[in-house]
Coordinates of C-alpha atoms and ligand atoms in Angstrom, one line a residue:
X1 CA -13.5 34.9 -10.8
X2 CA -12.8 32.9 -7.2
X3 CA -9.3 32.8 -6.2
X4 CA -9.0 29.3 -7.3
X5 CA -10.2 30.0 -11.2
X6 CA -7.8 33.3 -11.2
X7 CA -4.9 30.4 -10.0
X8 CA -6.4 28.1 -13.0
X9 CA -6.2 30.5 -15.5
X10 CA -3.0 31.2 -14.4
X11 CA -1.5 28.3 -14.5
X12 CA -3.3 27.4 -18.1
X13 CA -1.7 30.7 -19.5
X14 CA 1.5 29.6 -18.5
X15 CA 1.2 25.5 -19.5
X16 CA -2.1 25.7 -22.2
X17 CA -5.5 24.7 -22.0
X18 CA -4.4 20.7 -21.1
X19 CA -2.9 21.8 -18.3
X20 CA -6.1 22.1 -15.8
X21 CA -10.0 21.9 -15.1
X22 CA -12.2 23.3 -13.1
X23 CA -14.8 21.2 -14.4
X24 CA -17.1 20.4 -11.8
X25 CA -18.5 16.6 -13.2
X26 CA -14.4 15.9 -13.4
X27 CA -13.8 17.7 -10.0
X28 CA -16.5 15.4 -7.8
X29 CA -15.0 12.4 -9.4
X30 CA -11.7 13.0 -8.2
X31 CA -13.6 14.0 -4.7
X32 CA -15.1 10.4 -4.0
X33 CA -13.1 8.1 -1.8
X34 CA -14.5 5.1 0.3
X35 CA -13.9 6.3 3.6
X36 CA -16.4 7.3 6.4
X37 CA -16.2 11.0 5.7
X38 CA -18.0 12.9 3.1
X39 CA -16.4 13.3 -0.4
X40 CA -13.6 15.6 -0.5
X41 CA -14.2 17.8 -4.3
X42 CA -11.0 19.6 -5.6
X43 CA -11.8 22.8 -6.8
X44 CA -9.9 22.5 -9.6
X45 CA -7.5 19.6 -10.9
X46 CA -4.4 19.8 -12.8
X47 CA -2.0 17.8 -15.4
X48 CA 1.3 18.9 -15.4
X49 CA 3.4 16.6 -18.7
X50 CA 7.3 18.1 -16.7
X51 CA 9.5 19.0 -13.3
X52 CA 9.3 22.2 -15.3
X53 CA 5.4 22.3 -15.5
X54 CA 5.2 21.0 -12.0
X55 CA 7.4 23.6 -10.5
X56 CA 5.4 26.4 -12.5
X57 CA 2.4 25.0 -10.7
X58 CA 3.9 25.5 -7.2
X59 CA 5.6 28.4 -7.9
X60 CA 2.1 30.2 -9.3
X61 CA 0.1 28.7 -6.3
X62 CA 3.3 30.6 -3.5
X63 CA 2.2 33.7 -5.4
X64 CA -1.4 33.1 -5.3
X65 CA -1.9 31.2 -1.6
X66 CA -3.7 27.8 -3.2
X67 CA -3.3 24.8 -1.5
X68 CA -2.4 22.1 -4.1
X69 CA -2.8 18.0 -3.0
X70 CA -0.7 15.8 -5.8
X71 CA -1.9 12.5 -6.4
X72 CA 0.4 9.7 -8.7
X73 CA -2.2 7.4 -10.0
X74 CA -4.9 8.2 -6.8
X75 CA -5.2 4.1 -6.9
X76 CA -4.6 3.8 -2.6
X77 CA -8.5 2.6 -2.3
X78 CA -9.6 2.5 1.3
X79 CA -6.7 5.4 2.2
X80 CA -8.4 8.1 0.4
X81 CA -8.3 7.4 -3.0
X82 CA -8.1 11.0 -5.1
X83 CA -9.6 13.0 -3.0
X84 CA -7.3 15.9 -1.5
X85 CA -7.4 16.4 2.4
X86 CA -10.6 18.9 1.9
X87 CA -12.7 20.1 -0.5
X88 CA -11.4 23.4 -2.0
X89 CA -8.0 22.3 -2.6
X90 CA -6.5 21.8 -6.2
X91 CA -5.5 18.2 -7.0
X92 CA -2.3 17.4 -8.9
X93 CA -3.0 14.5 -11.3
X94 CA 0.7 13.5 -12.2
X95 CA 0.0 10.1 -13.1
X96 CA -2.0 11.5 -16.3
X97 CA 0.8 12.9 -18.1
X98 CA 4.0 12.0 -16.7
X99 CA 4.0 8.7 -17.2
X100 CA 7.6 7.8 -18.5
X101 CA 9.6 4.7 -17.7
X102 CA 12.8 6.9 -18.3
X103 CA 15.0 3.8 -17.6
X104 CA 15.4 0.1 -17.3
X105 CA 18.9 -0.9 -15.9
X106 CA 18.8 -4.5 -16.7
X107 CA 22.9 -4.7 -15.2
X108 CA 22.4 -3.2 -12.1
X109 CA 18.7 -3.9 -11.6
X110 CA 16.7 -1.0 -11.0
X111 CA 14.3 1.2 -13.3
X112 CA 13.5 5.0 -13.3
X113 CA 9.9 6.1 -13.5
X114 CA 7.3 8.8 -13.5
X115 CA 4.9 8.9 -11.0
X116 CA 2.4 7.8 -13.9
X117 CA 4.3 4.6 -14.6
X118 CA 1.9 1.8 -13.8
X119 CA 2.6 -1.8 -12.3
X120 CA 1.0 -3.3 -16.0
X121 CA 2.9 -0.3 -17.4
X122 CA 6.6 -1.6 -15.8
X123 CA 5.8 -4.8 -15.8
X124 CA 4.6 -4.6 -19.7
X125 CA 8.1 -2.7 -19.9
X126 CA 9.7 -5.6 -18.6
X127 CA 8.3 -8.4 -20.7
X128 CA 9.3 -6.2 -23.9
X129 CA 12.7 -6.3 -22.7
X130 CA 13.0 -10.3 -22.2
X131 CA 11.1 -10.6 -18.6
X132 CA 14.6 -11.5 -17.5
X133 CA 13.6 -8.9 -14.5
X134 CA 11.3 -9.0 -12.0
X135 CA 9.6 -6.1 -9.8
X136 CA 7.8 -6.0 -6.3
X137 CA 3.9 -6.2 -7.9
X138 CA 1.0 -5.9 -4.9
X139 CA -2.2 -7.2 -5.1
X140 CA -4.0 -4.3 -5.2
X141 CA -4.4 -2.2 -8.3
X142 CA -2.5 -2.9 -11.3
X143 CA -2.9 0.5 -11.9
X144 CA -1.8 2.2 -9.3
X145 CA 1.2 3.4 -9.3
X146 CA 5.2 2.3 -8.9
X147 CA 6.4 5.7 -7.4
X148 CA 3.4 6.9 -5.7
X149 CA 3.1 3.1 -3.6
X150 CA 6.7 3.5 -3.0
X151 CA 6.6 6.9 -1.3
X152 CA 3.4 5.7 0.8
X153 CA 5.7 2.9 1.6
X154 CA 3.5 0.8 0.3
X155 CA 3.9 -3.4 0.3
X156 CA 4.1 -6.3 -1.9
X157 CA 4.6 -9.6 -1.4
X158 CA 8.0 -11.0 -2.7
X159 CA 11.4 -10.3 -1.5
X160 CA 11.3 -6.5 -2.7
X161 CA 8.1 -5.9 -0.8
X162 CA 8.8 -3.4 1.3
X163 CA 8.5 -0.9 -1.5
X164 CA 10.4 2.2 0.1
X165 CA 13.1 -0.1 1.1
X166 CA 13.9 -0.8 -2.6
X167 CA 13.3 3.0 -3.8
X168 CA 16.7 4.7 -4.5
X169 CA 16.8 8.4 -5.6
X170 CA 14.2 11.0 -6.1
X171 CA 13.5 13.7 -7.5
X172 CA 11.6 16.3 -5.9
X173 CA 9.6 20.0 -6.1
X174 CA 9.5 21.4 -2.8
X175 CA 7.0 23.7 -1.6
X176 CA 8.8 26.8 -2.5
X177 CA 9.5 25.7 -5.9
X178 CA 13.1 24.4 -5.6
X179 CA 13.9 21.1 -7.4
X180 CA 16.2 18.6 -5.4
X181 CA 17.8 15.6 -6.2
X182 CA 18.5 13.3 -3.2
X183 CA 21.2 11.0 -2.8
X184 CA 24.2 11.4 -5.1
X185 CA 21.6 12.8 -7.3
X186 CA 23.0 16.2 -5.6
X187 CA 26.0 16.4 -7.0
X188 CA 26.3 18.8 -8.9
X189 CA 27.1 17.6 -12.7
X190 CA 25.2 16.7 -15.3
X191 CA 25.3 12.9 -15.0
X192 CA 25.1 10.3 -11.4
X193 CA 25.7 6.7 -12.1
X194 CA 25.1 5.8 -8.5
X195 CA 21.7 7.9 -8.0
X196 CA 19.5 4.9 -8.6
X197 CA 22.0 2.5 -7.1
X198 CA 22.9 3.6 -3.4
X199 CA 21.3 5.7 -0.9
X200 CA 23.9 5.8 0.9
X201 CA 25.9 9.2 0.3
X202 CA 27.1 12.2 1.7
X203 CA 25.3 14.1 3.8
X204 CA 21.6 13.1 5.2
X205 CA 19.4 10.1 3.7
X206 CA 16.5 12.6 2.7
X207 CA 13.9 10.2 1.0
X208 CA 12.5 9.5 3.5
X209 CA 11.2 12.9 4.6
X210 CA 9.2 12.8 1.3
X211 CA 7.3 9.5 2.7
X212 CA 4.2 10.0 3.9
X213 CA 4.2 13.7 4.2
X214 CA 3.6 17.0 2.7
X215 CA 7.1 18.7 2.0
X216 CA 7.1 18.3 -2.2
X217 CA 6.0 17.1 -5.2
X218 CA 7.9 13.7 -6.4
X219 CA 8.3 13.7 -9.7
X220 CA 10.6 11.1 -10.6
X221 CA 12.0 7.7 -8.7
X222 CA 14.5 4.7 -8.7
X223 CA 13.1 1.5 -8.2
X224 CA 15.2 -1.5 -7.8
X225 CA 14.2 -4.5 -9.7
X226 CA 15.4 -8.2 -9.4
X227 CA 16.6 -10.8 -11.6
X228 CA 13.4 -13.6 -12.6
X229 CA 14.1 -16.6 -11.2
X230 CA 14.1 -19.6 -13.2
X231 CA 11.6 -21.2 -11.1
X232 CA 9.1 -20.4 -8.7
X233 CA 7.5 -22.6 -6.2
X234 CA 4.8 -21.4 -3.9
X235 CA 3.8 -23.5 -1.0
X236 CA 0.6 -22.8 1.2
X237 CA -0.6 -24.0 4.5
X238 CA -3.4 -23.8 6.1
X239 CA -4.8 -23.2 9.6
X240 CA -8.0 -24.3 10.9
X241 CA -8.1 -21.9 14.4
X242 CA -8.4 -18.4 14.9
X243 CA -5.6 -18.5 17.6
X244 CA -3.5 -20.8 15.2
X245 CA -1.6 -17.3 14.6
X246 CA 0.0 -17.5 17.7
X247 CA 2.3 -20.8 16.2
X248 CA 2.5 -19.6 12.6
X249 CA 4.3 -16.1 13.6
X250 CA 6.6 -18.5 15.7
X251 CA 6.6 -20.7 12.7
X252 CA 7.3 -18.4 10.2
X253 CA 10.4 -15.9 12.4
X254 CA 13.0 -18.4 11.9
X255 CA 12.8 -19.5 8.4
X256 CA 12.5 -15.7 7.8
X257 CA 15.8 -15.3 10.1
X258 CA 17.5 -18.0 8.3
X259 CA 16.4 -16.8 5.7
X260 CA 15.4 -20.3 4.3
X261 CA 12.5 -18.2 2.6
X262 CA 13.6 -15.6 0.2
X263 CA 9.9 -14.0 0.1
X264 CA 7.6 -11.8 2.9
X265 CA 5.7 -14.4 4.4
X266 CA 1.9 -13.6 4.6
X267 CA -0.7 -15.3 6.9
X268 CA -3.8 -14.5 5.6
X269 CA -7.5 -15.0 7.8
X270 CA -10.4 -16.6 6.0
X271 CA -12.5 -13.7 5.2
X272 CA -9.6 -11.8 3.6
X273 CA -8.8 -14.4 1.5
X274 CA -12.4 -15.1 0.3
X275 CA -13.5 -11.9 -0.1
X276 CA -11.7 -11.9 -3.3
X277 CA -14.1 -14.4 -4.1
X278 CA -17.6 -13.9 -2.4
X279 CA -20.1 -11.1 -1.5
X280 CA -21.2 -11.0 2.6
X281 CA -24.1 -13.5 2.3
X282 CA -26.7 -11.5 3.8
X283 CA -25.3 -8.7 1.5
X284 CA -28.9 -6.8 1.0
X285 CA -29.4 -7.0 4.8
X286 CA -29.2 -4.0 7.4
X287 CA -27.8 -3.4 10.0
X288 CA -25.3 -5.8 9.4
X289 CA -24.1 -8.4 11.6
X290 CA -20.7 -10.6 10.7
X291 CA -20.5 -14.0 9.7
X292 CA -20.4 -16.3 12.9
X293 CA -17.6 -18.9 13.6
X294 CA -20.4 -21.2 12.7
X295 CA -21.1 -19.6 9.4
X296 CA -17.2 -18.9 9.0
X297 CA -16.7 -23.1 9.1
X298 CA -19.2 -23.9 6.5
X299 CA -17.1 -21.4 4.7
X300 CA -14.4 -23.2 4.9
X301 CA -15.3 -26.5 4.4
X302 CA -16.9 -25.4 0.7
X303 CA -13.4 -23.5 -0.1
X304 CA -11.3 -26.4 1.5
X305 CA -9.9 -23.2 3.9
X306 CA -9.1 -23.1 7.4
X307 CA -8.8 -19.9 9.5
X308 CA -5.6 -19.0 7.9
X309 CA -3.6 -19.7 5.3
X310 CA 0.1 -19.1 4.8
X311 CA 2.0 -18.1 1.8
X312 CA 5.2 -17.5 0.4
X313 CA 7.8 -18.5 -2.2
X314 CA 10.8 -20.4 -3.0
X315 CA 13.2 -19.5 -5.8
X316 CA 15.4 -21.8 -7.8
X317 CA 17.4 -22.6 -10.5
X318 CA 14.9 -25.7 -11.3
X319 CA 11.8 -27.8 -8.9
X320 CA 14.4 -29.7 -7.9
X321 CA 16.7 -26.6 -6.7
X322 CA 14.3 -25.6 -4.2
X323 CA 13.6 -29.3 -2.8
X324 CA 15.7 -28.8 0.3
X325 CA 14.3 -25.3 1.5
X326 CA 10.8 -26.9 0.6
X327 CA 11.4 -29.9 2.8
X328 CA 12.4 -27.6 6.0
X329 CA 9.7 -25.3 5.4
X330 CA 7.0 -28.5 5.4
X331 CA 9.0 -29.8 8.3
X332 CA 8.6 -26.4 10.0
X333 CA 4.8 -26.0 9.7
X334 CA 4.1 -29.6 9.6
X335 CA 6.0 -30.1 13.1
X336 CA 2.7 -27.7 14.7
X337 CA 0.3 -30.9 14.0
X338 CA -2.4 -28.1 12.1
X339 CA -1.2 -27.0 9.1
X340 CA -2.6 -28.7 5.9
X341 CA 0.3 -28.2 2.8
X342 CA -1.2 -27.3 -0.5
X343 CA 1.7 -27.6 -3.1
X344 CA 2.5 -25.2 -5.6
X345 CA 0.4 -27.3 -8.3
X346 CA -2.6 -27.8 -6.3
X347 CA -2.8 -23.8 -5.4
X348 CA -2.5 -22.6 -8.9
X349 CA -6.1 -23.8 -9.3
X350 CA -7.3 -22.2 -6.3
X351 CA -9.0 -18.5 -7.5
X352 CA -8.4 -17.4 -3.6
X353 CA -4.8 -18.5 -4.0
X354 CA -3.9 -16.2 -7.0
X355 CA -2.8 -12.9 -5.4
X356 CA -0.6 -14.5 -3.6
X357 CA 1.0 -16.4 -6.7
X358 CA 0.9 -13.5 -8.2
X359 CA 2.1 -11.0 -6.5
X360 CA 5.0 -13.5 -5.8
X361 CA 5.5 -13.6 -9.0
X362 CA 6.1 -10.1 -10.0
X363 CA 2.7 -10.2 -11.8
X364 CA 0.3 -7.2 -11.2
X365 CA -3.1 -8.6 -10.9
X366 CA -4.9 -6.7 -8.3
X367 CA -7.1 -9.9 -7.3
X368 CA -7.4 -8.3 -3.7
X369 CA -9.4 -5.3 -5.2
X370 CA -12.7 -7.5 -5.4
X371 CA -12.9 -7.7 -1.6
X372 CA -15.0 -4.1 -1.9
X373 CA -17.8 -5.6 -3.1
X374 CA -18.1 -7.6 -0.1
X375 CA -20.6 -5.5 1.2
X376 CA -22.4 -2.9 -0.6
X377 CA -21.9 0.6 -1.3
X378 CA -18.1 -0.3 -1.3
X379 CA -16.9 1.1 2.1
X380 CA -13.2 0.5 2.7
X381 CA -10.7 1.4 5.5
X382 CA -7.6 0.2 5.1
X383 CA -6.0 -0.1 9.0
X384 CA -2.1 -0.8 8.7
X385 CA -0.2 -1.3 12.3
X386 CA 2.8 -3.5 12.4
X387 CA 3.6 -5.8 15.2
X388 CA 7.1 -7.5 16.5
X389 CA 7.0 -11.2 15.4
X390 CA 6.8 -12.5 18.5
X391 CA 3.2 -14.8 18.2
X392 CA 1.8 -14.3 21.7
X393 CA 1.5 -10.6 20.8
X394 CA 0.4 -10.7 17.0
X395 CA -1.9 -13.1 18.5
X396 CA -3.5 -10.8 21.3
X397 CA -3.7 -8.1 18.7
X398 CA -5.7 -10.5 16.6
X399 CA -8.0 -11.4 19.1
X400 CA -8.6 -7.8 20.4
X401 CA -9.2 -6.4 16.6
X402 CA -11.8 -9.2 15.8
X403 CA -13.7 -8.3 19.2
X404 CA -13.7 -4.5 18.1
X405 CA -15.0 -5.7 14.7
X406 CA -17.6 -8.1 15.5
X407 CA -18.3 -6.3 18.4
X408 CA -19.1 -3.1 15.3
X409 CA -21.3 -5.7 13.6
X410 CA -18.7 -6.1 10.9
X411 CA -16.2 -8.6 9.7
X412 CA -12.7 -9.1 11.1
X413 CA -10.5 -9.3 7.6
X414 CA -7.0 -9.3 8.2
X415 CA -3.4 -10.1 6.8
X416 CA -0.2 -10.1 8.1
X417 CA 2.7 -9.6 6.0
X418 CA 6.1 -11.0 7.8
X419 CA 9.7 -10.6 7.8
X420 CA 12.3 -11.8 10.3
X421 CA 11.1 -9.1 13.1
X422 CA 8.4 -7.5 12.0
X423 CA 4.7 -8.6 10.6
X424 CA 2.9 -5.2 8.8
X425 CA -0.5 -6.3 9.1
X426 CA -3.5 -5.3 6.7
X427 CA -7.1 -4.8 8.4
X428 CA -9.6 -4.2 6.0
X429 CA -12.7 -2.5 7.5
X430 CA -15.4 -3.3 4.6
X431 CA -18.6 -1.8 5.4
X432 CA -21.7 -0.3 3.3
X433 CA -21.2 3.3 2.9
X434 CA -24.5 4.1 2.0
X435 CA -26.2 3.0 5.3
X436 CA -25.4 5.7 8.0
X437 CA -25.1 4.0 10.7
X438 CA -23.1 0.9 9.3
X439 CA -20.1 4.2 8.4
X440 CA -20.6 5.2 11.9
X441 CA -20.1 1.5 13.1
X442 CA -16.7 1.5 10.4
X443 CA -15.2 4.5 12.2
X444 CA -15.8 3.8 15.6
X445 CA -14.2 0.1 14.8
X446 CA -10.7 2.4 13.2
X447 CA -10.6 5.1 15.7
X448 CA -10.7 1.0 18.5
X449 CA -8.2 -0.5 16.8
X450 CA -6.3 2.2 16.5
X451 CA -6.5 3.1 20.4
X452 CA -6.0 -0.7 21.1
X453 CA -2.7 -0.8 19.4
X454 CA -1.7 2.3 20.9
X455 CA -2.1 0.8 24.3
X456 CA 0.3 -1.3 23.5
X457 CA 2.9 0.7 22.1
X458 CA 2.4 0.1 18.6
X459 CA 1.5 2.8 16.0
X460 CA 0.3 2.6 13.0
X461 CA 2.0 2.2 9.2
X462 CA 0.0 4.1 6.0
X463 CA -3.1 5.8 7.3
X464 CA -6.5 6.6 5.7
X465 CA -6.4 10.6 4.9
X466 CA -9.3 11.3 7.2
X467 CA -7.4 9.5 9.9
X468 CA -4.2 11.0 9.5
X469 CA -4.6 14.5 12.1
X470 CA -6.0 11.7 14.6
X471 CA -3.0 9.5 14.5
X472 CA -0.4 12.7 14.4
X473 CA -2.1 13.7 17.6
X474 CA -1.0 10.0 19.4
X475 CA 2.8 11.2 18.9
X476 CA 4.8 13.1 21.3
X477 CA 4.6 17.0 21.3
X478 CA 8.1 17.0 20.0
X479 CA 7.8 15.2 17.0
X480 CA 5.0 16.9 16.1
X481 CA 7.2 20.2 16.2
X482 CA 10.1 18.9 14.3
X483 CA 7.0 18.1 11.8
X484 CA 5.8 21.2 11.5
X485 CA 9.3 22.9 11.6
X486 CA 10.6 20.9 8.5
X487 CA 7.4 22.0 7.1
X488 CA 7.9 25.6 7.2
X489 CA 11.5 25.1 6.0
X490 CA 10.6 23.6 2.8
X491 CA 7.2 24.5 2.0
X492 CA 7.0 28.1 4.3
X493 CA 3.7 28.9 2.8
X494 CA 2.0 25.4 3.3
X495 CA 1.2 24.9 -0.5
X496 CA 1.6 21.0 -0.8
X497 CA -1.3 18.9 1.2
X498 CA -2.0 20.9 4.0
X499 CA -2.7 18.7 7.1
X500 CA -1.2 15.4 5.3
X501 CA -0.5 13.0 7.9
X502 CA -1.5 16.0 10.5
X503 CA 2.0 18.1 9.7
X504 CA 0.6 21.6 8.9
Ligands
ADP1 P1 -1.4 5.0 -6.1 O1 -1.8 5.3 -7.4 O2 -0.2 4.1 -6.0 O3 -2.5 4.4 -5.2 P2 -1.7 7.6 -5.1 O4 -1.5 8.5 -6.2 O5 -3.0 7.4 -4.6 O6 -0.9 6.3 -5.3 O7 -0.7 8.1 -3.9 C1 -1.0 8.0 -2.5 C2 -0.9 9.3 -1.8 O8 0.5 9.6 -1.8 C3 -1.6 10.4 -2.5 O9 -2.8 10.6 -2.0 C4 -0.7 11.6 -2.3 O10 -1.1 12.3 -1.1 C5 0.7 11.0 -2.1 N1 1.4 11.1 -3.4 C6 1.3 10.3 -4.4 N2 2.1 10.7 -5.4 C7 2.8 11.7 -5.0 C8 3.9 12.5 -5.5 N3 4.3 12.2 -6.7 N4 4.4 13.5 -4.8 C9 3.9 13.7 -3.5 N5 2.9 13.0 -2.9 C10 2.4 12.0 -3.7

């Protein structure tokens, strides 16, 4: 037996049978991902249904030196998908059987799930219960999960959105097998009525070291949840320019500040948006070249589009409650002399509208999903930097990423997601991963981006596993140390996801 099947049968003496495969059909599914790298196969992949049985797992691979990679629901498409950090290592599936919603707290607003829990699962949940709640949905998979999006720091779209922002109290199995509470979930008693509710307790905020790392295994998270509102009322504009961006982030940072918009406001480019809808038209075609601005306005004139569009949310009491903050918003855009408004009646029979009602909404839908099959053999890289919202920069990052992209033969797809300061922004490399040199074209166009953002200062947000060592490698020597050094503290024989986000 390999060292790997001795750890298996280890681990399914101490659980049963259901508690791992080594299968190697189910192993190479869990390998596949739809970045330019090659397949990353598990050598083994495991269900743990507890803490208890999770803890087991880590304590057998300390005695047995196998490097485990656990996955929630393995949903983050174009970031690596299920696949661990290399082949060899042992994936653990939590999303298969711990998938709980252990608690609803429709008074204070939050819920407490498994890393299994589902947005259709909550929001199914949450409909049973009255739908008098509503949670942070994205628009990508519906079943992906709550917990494991959060701890990414993953986004939606509403007020919520910022998904580690509204997480509150985890539990966690470190590397060497400890099980800690954070928050006032360290207190030691039995019960914590403000766990879920504040993160603010004695001692240091320690969520976020379990963000985008490699220092445990969560196993169990608060989410905060908000009351539905009454009424919803989207609004959309849209952009016909390329370099329109520059006014809409100017646009959008004071209704943000204000705070005359409850929602994230996203600004979305054409060929994000349509992808939703359409395939590349010269899909069969290699090498690839993009759309031209040419091809890009016929586009829009069929799908009534511009360059960009713009969407958010107001919430109200009734239509007529959210009459005043819908008059300064028109006034706000309108005042540019570009944007076109599309009212909240009009966009709801738009198809390339509906993530963004959606996920407004509280609705998992996962609309966006459709925007692999833009090209084929489903190549995705999801490339996440943020930038201050200030619009002559977000504009100047714009324009240098759609060079890169066209200048790579490929599309320029991008979304920005914006607050009062800061705009995450979603690129979406799409490329076909089954022609060799269109992945070589893909990676070149990350590893440009990436270096064009860095030149200005600006680093990126979630990264693509096979990215992850190259991006640990732009940050100083020091944080890289303090990395490392929290790793051997909690995790001293570097069981969990060895060389996540480059911390070994
Ligand atoms: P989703 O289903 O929401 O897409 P994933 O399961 O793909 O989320 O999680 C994204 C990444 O976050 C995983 O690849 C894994 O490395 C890490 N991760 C997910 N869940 C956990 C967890 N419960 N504990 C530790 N790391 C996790």
């Amino acid at each position: 037996m390999s060292k790997v099947e001795t750890y298996a049968a280890a681990v399914a003496s101490a659980l049963g049978a259901e508690a791992t495969t080594t299968d190697a059909r189910i192993c190479a599914a869990y390998g596949r991902h739809t970045l330019p790298a090659a397949d990353h196969i598990p050598s083994a992949v495991l269900y743990p249904d507890s803490t208890d049985a999770v803890q087991t797992m880590v304590r057998l691979a300390n005695d047995y030196g196998t490097p485990l990679f656990p996955i929630s629901m393995g949903r983050s498409l174009g970031l690596g998908s299920r696949a661990p950090m290399q082949s060899g290592q042992v994936v653990v599936d939590l999303g298969r059987r711990m998938n709980r919603i252990v608690d609803i707290n429709h008074d204070l607003g939050f819920c407490v799930v498994e890393p299994g829990v589902t947005f259709d699962a909550l929001y199914a949940e949450i409909k049973k219960r009255g739908d008098t709640l509503m949670m942070s949905a994205t628009a990508g998979p519906p079943d992906g999960s709550v917990l494991g999006n959060a701890i990414e720091k993953g986004g939606g779209a509403g007020p919520l959105g910022s998904h580690f922002d509204n997480l509150c109290g985890i539990e966690v199995v470190l590397g060497n097998g400890d099980v800690i509470r954070t928050g006032d979930g360290g207190l030691d008693m039995p019960s914590h009525p403000n766990w879920h509710v504040t993160k603010y307790t004695f001692g240091p905020a320690l969520d976020g070291l379990f963000t985008q790392s490699n220092y445990g295994i969560v196993t169990r998270a608060g989410v905060w949840l908000m009351r539905r509102p009454p009424h919803i009322r989207m609004f959309f504009f849209v952009f016909p320019d390329d370099e329109d961006l520059a006014a809409i982030i100017d646009l959008i940072r004071p209704l943000k500040a204000a705070n005359v918009v409850p929602t994230m406001i996203r600004a979305t480019n054409d060929l994000y948006l349509l992808s939703s809808q359409l395939q590349h038209p010269r899909s069969g075609i290699s090498p690839c070249t993009p759309l031209s601005d040419a091809e890009r306005r016929d586009l829009h004139k069929v799908h009534k589009a511009g360059s960009w569009t713009v969407s958010g949310a107001l919430y109200g009491e009734s239509e007529a409650a959210t009459e005043r903050g819908m008059e300064r918003v028109r006034k706000a855009f309108e005042a540019s002399g570009k944007a076109r408004y599309i009212p909240d009646e009009e966009a709801r029979a738009v198809p390339h509208f509906q993530a963004a009602v959606n996920s407004n909404s509280g609705w998992p839908a996962g609309e966006e999903l459709n925007m692999l099959k833009w090209r084929p053999g489903e190549g995705a890289i999801w490339f996440t930097p943020g930038a201050p919202m200030i619009g002559s920069v977000v504009n100047e990052l714009q324009r240098t990423c759609r060079a890169i992209a066209n200048g790579n033969g490929l599309d320029y797809m991008a979304s920005f997601v914006c607050g009062p300061r800061f705009a995450r922004s979603v690129h979406a490399i799409l490329y076909n991963r089954d022609d060799p040199d269109e992945t070589t074209r893909a990676d070149f166009c990350y590893r440009a981006m990436a270096e064009a953002f860095r030149d200005h200062g600006i680093f990126v947000g979630r990264a693509p596993t096979s990215y992850q060592a190259f991006h640990q490698a732009q940050r100083t020597p020091e944080i890289v140390k303090a990395c490392s050094a929290i790793k051997k503290a909690l995790d001293p024989n570097g069981i969990i996801a060895p060389g996540r986000y480059g911390i070994e």
